[in-house]
């Protein structure tokens, strides 16, 4: 009889349980299998459980703290991450912070307590991450930034950044405006729907756009406010812009969802979006591309949400201790009406 058997039999008799060992081992096996499928404790927002599968992940557990579900872009980004984790055989613990930084910080802390192998997240805003990222560093859990960046000066707090160049997207949108109005005498009155205040895309897109239009003083941003990257808020703020009585020649929306909300407001005011008020946007999600093809939006700079496959490759490399580039930017393009019409049938999101 093995030592285990001796200890096992002894402890059970002392406890007064009369259970055959076979039955107890079977019960333990069932319990262990049930534990393997249990969900995550994200500490905030909503979460989904481990989604292992696919094989090849060598039992890697990734904790991902998502911004929220504020836009079509975010929905596509979440799907890409969840599908890619399954495909890569990586166990994904996922949380939705509902656009609140405190929920993302809680989620990261819960992943540290659960001792996940890697943490990845899209920081809802640029600032306020050093404390929790230092906690991950002290716990020897590597962190990958996806989509949005942080403004920390300590580059040792994360292994890499995977995402877009938002400043470039702003330049692309602004350059289209400068070209579109090259023969117009001016003034060209611009309303701006900014993304989430303090977020990297909002800060950087504004920087790039402003750099382009300030090449000619006829361009003036006469109204600018955050629409929080959502359709509802974009509509609400655009209604206020329209009610201000200030002339609006063009709307610059930091994402398609706010542009789509603004379209509802413009049509509600009896005006034609894309004609009475031209619209320039960023993302190129399906509904934005449809509005572009329909002539209600005039130009979109693409921002790809399909970061999942690259993220999972990075997770495996980082877990294996391999070196990875400090910054990995996604390939993107721009669309006018003809390009959107041609691209729509094959769009994945
Ligand atoms: C950009 C991403 C932004 C999108 C919005 O990478 O962070 O957040 O442009 C989304 O649609 O809400």
Tab-separated table of C-alpha atoms and ligand atoms in Angstrom:
chain	number	residue	atom	x	y	z
A	1	UNK	CA	0.000	0.000	0.000
A	2	UNK	CA	1.490	3.449	-0.960
A	3	UNK	CA	2.186	6.132	1.627
A	4	UNK	CA	-0.682	8.110	0.094
A	5	UNK	CA	-3.021	5.147	0.609
A	6	UNK	CA	-1.893	4.762	4.247
A	7	UNK	CA	-2.275	8.479	5.034
A	8	UNK	CA	-5.546	8.627	3.089
A	9	UNK	CA	-7.125	5.574	4.769
A	10	UNK	CA	-5.909	6.730	8.220
A	11	UNK	CA	-7.212	10.266	7.919
A	12	UNK	CA	-10.613	9.117	6.683
A	13	UNK	CA	-11.042	6.525	9.487
A	14	UNK	CA	-10.024	9.146	12.100
A	15	UNK	CA	-12.640	11.483	10.659
A	16	UNK	CA	-15.186	8.673	11.015
A	17	UNK	CA	-15.966	8.740	7.269
A	18	UNK	CA	-16.555	5.330	5.788
A	19	UNK	CA	-16.009	6.021	2.103
A	20	UNK	CA	-14.382	3.690	-0.374
A	21	UNK	CA	-11.187	5.285	-1.684
A	22	UNK	CA	-12.376	4.770	-5.277
A	23	UNK	CA	-15.500	6.834	-4.563
A	24	UNK	CA	-13.488	9.622	-2.920
A	25	UNK	CA	-10.956	9.760	-5.780
A	26	UNK	CA	-13.856	9.897	-8.258
A	27	UNK	CA	-15.439	12.758	-6.293
A	28	UNK	CA	-12.094	14.623	-6.221
A	29	UNK	CA	-11.680	14.169	-9.977
A	30	UNK	CA	-15.141	15.619	-10.600
A	31	UNK	CA	-14.379	18.514	-8.268
A	32	UNK	CA	-11.084	19.296	-10.016
A	33	UNK	CA	-12.753	19.197	-13.454
A	34	UNK	CA	-15.493	21.565	-12.228
A	35	UNK	CA	-12.845	23.972	-10.854
A	36	UNK	CA	-11.045	24.027	-14.214
A	37	UNK	CA	-14.135	25.495	-15.872
A	38	UNK	CA	-14.919	28.111	-13.238
A	39	UNK	CA	-15.220	31.853	-14.060
A	40	UNK	CA	-12.988	34.766	-13.178
A	41	UNK	CA	-13.206	37.197	-10.329
A	42	UNK	CA	-12.565	40.490	-11.945
A	43	UNK	CA	-13.298	42.782	-9.055
A	44	UNK	CA	-15.405	45.202	-11.046
A	45	UNK	CA	-17.642	45.599	-14.059
A	46	UNK	CA	-18.758	42.356	-15.602
A	47	UNK	CA	-16.618	39.330	-16.362
A	48	UNK	CA	-16.659	36.086	-18.238
A	49	UNK	CA	-15.016	32.863	-17.178
A	50	UNK	CA	-12.001	31.036	-18.487
A	51	UNK	CA	-12.509	30.157	-22.135
A	52	UNK	CA	-9.850	27.544	-22.728
A	53	UNK	CA	-9.820	25.541	-25.933
A	54	UNK	CA	-7.901	25.287	-29.171
A	55	UNK	CA	-4.749	23.846	-27.602
A	56	UNK	CA	-1.221	25.220	-27.930
A	57	UNK	CA	-1.579	27.710	-25.091
A	58	UNK	CA	0.512	25.503	-22.741
A	59	UNK	CA	-1.979	26.377	-19.986
A	60	UNK	CA	-1.357	30.110	-20.142
A	61	UNK	CA	-3.882	32.232	-18.253
A	62	UNK	CA	-4.370	35.791	-19.541
A	63	UNK	CA	-6.218	38.420	-17.503
A	64	UNK	CA	-7.699	41.084	-19.809
A	65	UNK	CA	-9.231	44.308	-18.429
A	66	UNK	CA	-11.333	45.821	-21.229
A	67	UNK	CA	-12.471	49.491	-21.314
A	68	UNK	CA	-16.167	48.742	-21.709
A	69	UNK	CA	-18.682	48.203	-24.534
A	70	UNK	CA	-19.117	51.849	-25.566
A	71	UNK	CA	-18.830	51.513	-29.335
A	72	UNK	CA	-18.931	49.237	-32.343
A	73	UNK	CA	-15.140	49.380	-32.322
A	74	UNK	CA	-14.982	48.078	-28.743
A	75	UNK	CA	-17.415	45.266	-29.488
A	76	UNK	CA	-15.284	44.148	-32.430
A	77	UNK	CA	-12.121	44.455	-30.322
A	78	UNK	CA	-13.605	42.286	-27.546
A	79	UNK	CA	-14.711	39.632	-30.056
A	80	UNK	CA	-11.243	39.574	-31.607
A	81	UNK	CA	-9.605	39.054	-28.205
A	82	UNK	CA	-12.044	36.361	-27.038
A	83	UNK	CA	-11.987	34.438	-30.342
A	84	UNK	CA	-8.190	34.623	-30.570
A	85	UNK	CA	-7.699	33.389	-26.988
A	86	UNK	CA	-9.881	30.372	-27.729
A	87	UNK	CA	-8.024	29.726	-30.994
A	88	UNK	CA	-4.661	29.992	-29.223
A	89	UNK	CA	-5.684	27.723	-26.340
A	90	UNK	CA	-5.123	30.518	-23.842
A	91	UNK	CA	-7.399	30.641	-20.785
A	92	UNK	CA	-8.921	34.145	-20.828
A	93	UNK	CA	-10.204	35.948	-17.762
A	94	UNK	CA	-12.079	38.973	-19.121
A	95	UNK	CA	-13.629	42.026	-17.466
A	96	UNK	CA	-15.635	45.013	-18.797
A	97	UNK	CA	-14.902	48.176	-16.781
A	98	UNK	CA	-17.883	50.125	-18.171
A	99	UNK	CA	-15.485	52.969	-19.050
A	100	UNK	CA	-14.464	53.426	-15.382
A	101	UNK	CA	-10.761	53.473	-14.476
A	102	UNK	CA	-11.451	52.271	-10.918
A	103	UNK	CA	-13.052	49.112	-12.337
A	104	UNK	CA	-10.045	48.438	-14.545
A	105	UNK	CA	-7.699	48.880	-11.568
A	106	UNK	CA	-9.860	46.493	-9.483
A	107	UNK	CA	-9.783	43.947	-12.313
A	108	UNK	CA	-5.986	44.147	-12.623
A	109	UNK	CA	-5.630	43.702	-8.848
A	110	UNK	CA	-7.880	40.656	-8.956
A	111	UNK	CA	-5.777	39.150	-11.762
A	112	UNK	CA	-2.661	39.724	-9.621
A	113	UNK	CA	-4.339	37.912	-6.691
A	114	UNK	CA	-5.293	35.065	-9.027
A	115	UNK	CA	-1.642	34.884	-10.153
A	116	UNK	CA	-2.462	34.916	-13.879
A	117	UNK	CA	0.496	34.443	-16.217
A	118	UNK	CA	0.058	37.685	-18.197
A	119	UNK	CA	-2.116	40.802	-17.824
A	120	UNK	CA	-3.256	42.851	-20.817
A	121	UNK	CA	-5.530	45.894	-20.896
A	122	UNK	CA	-6.626	48.956	-22.846
A	123	UNK	CA	-6.253	51.885	-20.405
A	124	UNK	CA	-9.452	53.934	-20.506
A	125	UNK	CA	-7.399	57.092	-19.783
A	126	UNK	CA	-3.638	57.779	-20.019
A	127	UNK	CA	-2.905	58.684	-16.385
A	128	UNK	CA	-3.115	57.023	-12.958
A	129	UNK	CA	-1.693	53.554	-13.663
A	130	UNK	CA	1.777	53.529	-12.007
A	131	UNK	CA	0.615	52.172	-8.630
A	132	UNK	CA	-1.265	49.131	-9.934
A	133	UNK	CA	1.336	48.428	-12.625
A	134	UNK	CA	4.042	48.449	-9.943
A	135	UNK	CA	1.957	45.895	-8.010
A	136	UNK	CA	1.928	43.662	-11.115
A	137	UNK	CA	5.683	44.173	-11.521
A	138	UNK	CA	6.324	43.187	-7.876
A	139	UNK	CA	4.189	40.076	-8.461
A	140	UNK	CA	6.347	39.274	-11.528
A	141	UNK	CA	3.307	39.334	-13.821
A	142	UNK	CA	4.160	40.874	-17.219
A	143	UNK	CA	1.736	43.478	-18.609
A	144	UNK	CA	0.873	44.178	-22.266
A	145	UNK	CA	-0.845	47.427	-23.288
A	146	UNK	CA	-3.307	47.092	-26.171
A	147	UNK	CA	-5.188	49.790	-28.097
A	148	UNK	CA	-4.614	52.733	-25.753
A	149	UNK	CA	-1.389	53.921	-24.083
A	150	UNK	CA	-0.472	55.190	-20.608
A	151	UNK	CA	1.549	58.361	-19.869
A	152	UNK	CA	3.809	56.672	-17.281
A	153	UNK	CA	7.491	57.608	-17.557
A	154	UNK	CA	8.511	54.149	-16.286
A	155	UNK	CA	8.667	51.970	-19.401
A	156	UNK	CA	9.568	48.928	-17.269
A	157	UNK	CA	5.932	48.749	-16.101
A	158	UNK	CA	4.816	47.033	-19.305
A	159	UNK	CA	6.431	44.778	-21.898
A	160	UNK	CA	4.985	46.310	-25.078
A	161	UNK	CA	2.236	48.433	-26.664
A	162	UNK	CA	0.088	46.980	-29.481
A	163	UNK	CA	-2.242	49.373	-31.288
A	164	UNK	CA	-2.713	52.307	-33.629
A	165	UNK	CA	-0.978	55.639	-34.148
A	166	UNK	CA	-3.838	57.963	-33.154
A	167	UNK	CA	-1.873	61.120	-34.021
A	168	UNK	CA	-1.510	59.798	-37.590
A	169	UNK	CA	-5.265	59.144	-37.734
A	170	UNK	CA	-5.878	62.765	-36.697
A	171	UNK	CA	-3.470	63.995	-39.382
A	172	UNK	CA	-5.279	61.897	-42.018
A	173	UNK	CA	-8.650	63.353	-41.047
A	174	UNK	CA	-7.266	66.900	-40.963
A	175	UNK	CA	-5.429	66.547	-44.275
A	176	UNK	CA	-8.662	65.472	-45.970
A	177	UNK	CA	-10.413	68.597	-44.616
A	178	UNK	CA	-7.602	70.911	-45.837
A	179	UNK	CA	-7.782	69.344	-49.305
A	180	UNK	CA	-11.609	69.312	-49.420
A	181	UNK	CA	-11.761	73.059	-48.758
A	182	UNK	CA	-8.585	74.090	-50.630
A	183	UNK	CA	-10.576	76.376	-52.960
A	184	UNK	CA	-13.033	77.641	-50.314
A	185	UNK	CA	-12.517	81.264	-49.191
A	186	UNK	CA	-13.400	80.494	-45.568
A	187	UNK	CA	-14.073	80.727	-42.750
A	188	UNK	CA	-14.668	76.966	-42.431
A	189	UNK	CA	-16.474	76.481	-39.121
A	190	UNK	CA	-15.707	73.122	-37.500
A	191	UNK	CA	-17.524	71.370	-34.635
A	192	UNK	CA	-15.589	68.620	-32.844
A	193	UNK	CA	-16.941	65.616	-30.948
A	194	UNK	CA	-14.010	64.497	-28.811
A	195	UNK	CA	-13.541	60.987	-27.434
A	196	UNK	CA	-13.307	60.150	-23.734
A	197	UNK	CA	-11.600	62.995	-21.880
A	198	UNK	CA	-8.020	62.056	-20.980
A	199	UNK	CA	-7.905	59.025	-23.260
A	200	UNK	CA	-4.976	58.522	-25.640
A	201	UNK	CA	-7.163	58.435	-28.782
A	202	UNK	CA	-8.931	61.681	-27.858
A	203	UNK	CA	-5.693	63.519	-26.999
A	204	UNK	CA	-3.733	62.238	-29.998
A	205	UNK	CA	-6.451	62.495	-32.646
A	206	UNK	CA	-7.061	66.125	-31.655
A	207	UNK	CA	-3.306	66.784	-31.850
A	208	UNK	CA	-2.992	65.371	-35.360
A	209	UNK	CA	-6.158	67.027	-36.685
A	210	UNK	CA	-5.272	70.441	-35.254
A	211	UNK	CA	-1.745	70.232	-36.681
A	212	UNK	CA	-3.216	69.897	-40.168
A	213	UNK	CA	-5.987	72.528	-40.070
A	214	UNK	CA	-3.806	75.133	-38.375
A	215	UNK	CA	-1.853	75.340	-41.641
A	216	UNK	CA	-4.631	77.723	-42.814
A	217	UNK	CA	-6.362	80.273	-40.503
A	218	UNK	CA	-9.644	79.926	-42.422
A	219	UNK	CA	-10.255	76.698	-40.478
A	220	UNK	CA	-11.746	77.367	-37.056
A	221	UNK	CA	-12.904	74.862	-34.426
A	222	UNK	CA	-15.801	76.878	-33.037
A	223	UNK	CA	-17.340	74.168	-30.794
A	224	UNK	CA	-15.644	71.155	-29.144
A	225	UNK	CA	-16.912	68.764	-26.461
A	226	UNK	CA	-16.588	65.115	-25.468
A	227	UNK	CA	-19.186	62.689	-26.735
A	228	UNK	CA	-17.511	59.867	-24.721
A	229	UNK	CA	-17.146	57.714	-27.869
A	230	UNK	CA	-20.860	56.767	-27.708
A	231	UNK	CA	-23.737	57.292	-30.179
A	232	UNK	CA	-26.111	58.568	-27.491
A	233	UNK	CA	-23.743	61.215	-26.156
A	234	UNK	CA	-22.641	62.145	-29.672
A	235	UNK	CA	-26.273	62.822	-30.626
A	236	UNK	CA	-26.914	64.800	-27.433
A	237	UNK	CA	-23.849	67.031	-27.867
A	238	UNK	CA	-24.491	67.562	-31.593
A	239	UNK	CA	-28.053	68.688	-30.776
A	240	UNK	CA	-26.550	71.248	-28.403
A	241	UNK	CA	-24.045	72.371	-31.068
A	242	UNK	CA	-26.919	72.867	-33.539
A	243	UNK	CA	-29.000	74.772	-30.991
A	244	UNK	CA	-26.073	77.155	-30.278
A	245	UNK	CA	-26.883	79.020	-33.502
A	246	UNK	CA	-23.200	78.934	-34.527
A	247	UNK	CA	-22.712	77.987	-38.192
A	248	UNK	CA	-21.286	74.493	-38.657
A	249	UNK	CA	-19.695	73.608	-42.020
A	250	UNK	CA	-18.020	70.377	-40.888
A	251	UNK	CA	-18.069	67.945	-37.962
A	252	UNK	CA	-14.872	66.148	-36.875
A	253	UNK	CA	-15.901	63.116	-34.784
A	254	UNK	CA	-13.180	61.145	-32.979
A	255	UNK	CA	-15.086	57.915	-33.728
A	256	UNK	CA	-17.870	56.561	-35.951
A	257	UNK	CA	-20.320	55.957	-33.116
A	258	UNK	CA	-20.380	59.643	-32.193
A	259	UNK	CA	-20.634	60.541	-35.906
A	260	UNK	CA	-23.649	58.225	-36.242
A	261	UNK	CA	-25.298	59.878	-33.251
A	262	UNK	CA	-24.574	63.282	-34.781
A	263	UNK	CA	-26.179	62.184	-38.062
A	264	UNK	CA	-29.414	61.543	-36.148
A	265	UNK	CA	-29.208	65.041	-34.637
A	266	UNK	CA	-28.460	66.708	-37.996
A	267	UNK	CA	-31.367	64.928	-39.705
A	268	UNK	CA	-33.569	65.777	-36.717
A	269	UNK	CA	-32.761	69.435	-37.387
A	270	UNK	CA	-33.922	69.033	-41.016
A	271	UNK	CA	-30.387	69.187	-42.448
A	272	UNK	CA	-28.538	66.758	-44.740
A	273	UNK	CA	-25.462	65.083	-43.130
A	274	UNK	CA	-22.594	64.829	-45.625
A	275	UNK	CA	-23.960	67.809	-47.576
A	276	UNK	CA	-25.240	70.676	-45.355
A	277	UNK	CA	-22.741	69.574	-42.709
A	278	UNK	CA	-19.818	67.442	-43.904
A	279	UNK	CA	-18.545	64.764	-41.508
A	280	UNK	CA	-15.046	63.343	-40.995
A	281	UNK	CA	-14.642	60.401	-38.621
A	282	UNK	CA	-12.246	57.699	-37.399
A	283	UNK	CA	-12.614	53.904	-36.920
A	284	UNK	CA	-14.284	52.514	-40.110
A	285	UNK	CA	-16.635	50.127	-38.300
A	286	UNK	CA	-19.441	48.651	-40.410
A	287	UNK	CA	-22.169	51.203	-39.597
A	288	UNK	CA	-19.740	54.071	-40.172
A	289	UNK	CA	-18.684	52.623	-43.520
A	290	UNK	CA	-22.353	52.194	-44.502
A	291	UNK	CA	-23.019	55.854	-43.679
A	292	UNK	CA	-19.956	56.778	-45.751
A	293	UNK	CA	-21.171	54.683	-48.686
A	294	UNK	CA	-24.589	56.382	-48.317
A	295	UNK	CA	-22.966	59.837	-48.459
A	296	UNK	CA	-23.875	60.819	-44.874
A	297	UNK	CA	-20.196	60.751	-43.813
A	298	UNK	CA	-17.518	62.107	-46.177
A	299	UNK	CA	-14.252	60.509	-45.004
A	300	UNK	CA	-13.097	57.940	-42.425
A	301	UNK	CA	-9.593	57.148	-41.194
A	302	UNK	CA	-9.396	53.460	-40.225
A	303	UNK	CA	-8.491	52.266	-36.721
A	304	UNK	CA	-8.378	48.464	-36.590
A	305	UNK	CA	-9.920	46.693	-33.559
A	306	UNK	CA	-8.691	43.277	-34.722
A	307	UNK	CA	-5.804	43.081	-32.227
A	308	UNK	CA	-6.580	39.584	-30.902
A	309	UNK	CA	-4.244	37.381	-32.994
A	310	UNK	CA	-1.204	39.640	-32.485
A	311	UNK	CA	-2.006	39.937	-28.765
A	312	UNK	CA	-2.053	36.172	-28.276
A	313	UNK	CA	1.289	35.783	-30.079
A	314	UNK	CA	2.724	38.445	-27.762
A	315	UNK	CA	1.246	36.730	-24.685
A	316	UNK	CA	2.981	33.450	-25.594
A	317	UNK	CA	6.300	35.209	-26.305
A	318	UNK	CA	6.166	37.247	-23.085
A	319	UNK	CA	5.240	34.162	-21.030
A	320	UNK	CA	8.176	32.318	-22.575
A	321	UNK	CA	10.476	35.171	-21.606
A	322	UNK	CA	11.218	36.091	-25.214
A	323	UNK	CA	12.000	39.731	-26.039
A	324	UNK	CA	9.277	41.646	-27.907
A	325	UNK	CA	9.340	45.077	-29.634
A	326	UNK	CA	8.478	48.015	-27.349
A	327	UNK	CA	5.743	49.170	-29.730
A	328	UNK	CA	3.818	47.325	-32.431
A	329	UNK	CA	1.542	49.424	-34.659
A	330	UNK	CA	-1.353	48.058	-36.692
A	331	UNK	CA	-1.673	48.491	-40.468
A	332	UNK	CA	-4.500	50.884	-41.377
A	333	UNK	CA	-5.847	52.902	-44.310
A	334	UNK	CA	-8.432	55.592	-45.092
A	335	UNK	CA	-11.763	55.533	-46.928
A	336	UNK	CA	-13.714	57.955	-49.111
A	337	UNK	CA	-17.200	57.113	-50.393
A	338	UNK	CA	-16.061	55.007	-53.365
A	339	UNK	CA	-13.534	53.048	-51.282
A	340	UNK	CA	-16.142	52.359	-48.585
A	341	UNK	CA	-18.651	51.092	-51.149
A	342	UNK	CA	-16.017	48.721	-52.560
A	343	UNK	CA	-14.768	47.533	-49.147
A	344	UNK	CA	-18.089	46.988	-47.353
A	345	UNK	CA	-18.859	43.457	-48.642
A	346	UNK	CA	-15.590	42.064	-47.247
A	347	UNK	CA	-15.420	43.961	-43.942
A	348	UNK	CA	-14.972	41.693	-40.902
A	349	UNK	CA	-16.510	44.210	-38.459
B	1	LIG	C1	-9.240	53.466	-30.521
B	1	LIG	C2	-10.206	53.068	-29.435
B	1	LIG	C3	-11.374	53.974	-29.456
B	1	LIG	C4	-12.182	53.893	-30.741
B	1	LIG	C5	-13.552	54.108	-30.203
B	1	LIG	O1	-8.207	52.551	-30.592
B	1	LIG	O2	-9.597	53.149	-28.165
B	1	LIG	O3	-12.245	53.594	-28.387
B	1	LIG	O4	-11.815	54.838	-31.701
B	1	LIG	C6	-13.514	53.243	-28.964
B	1	LIG	O5	-14.589	53.729	-31.077
B	1	LIG	O6	-14.573	53.502	-28.133
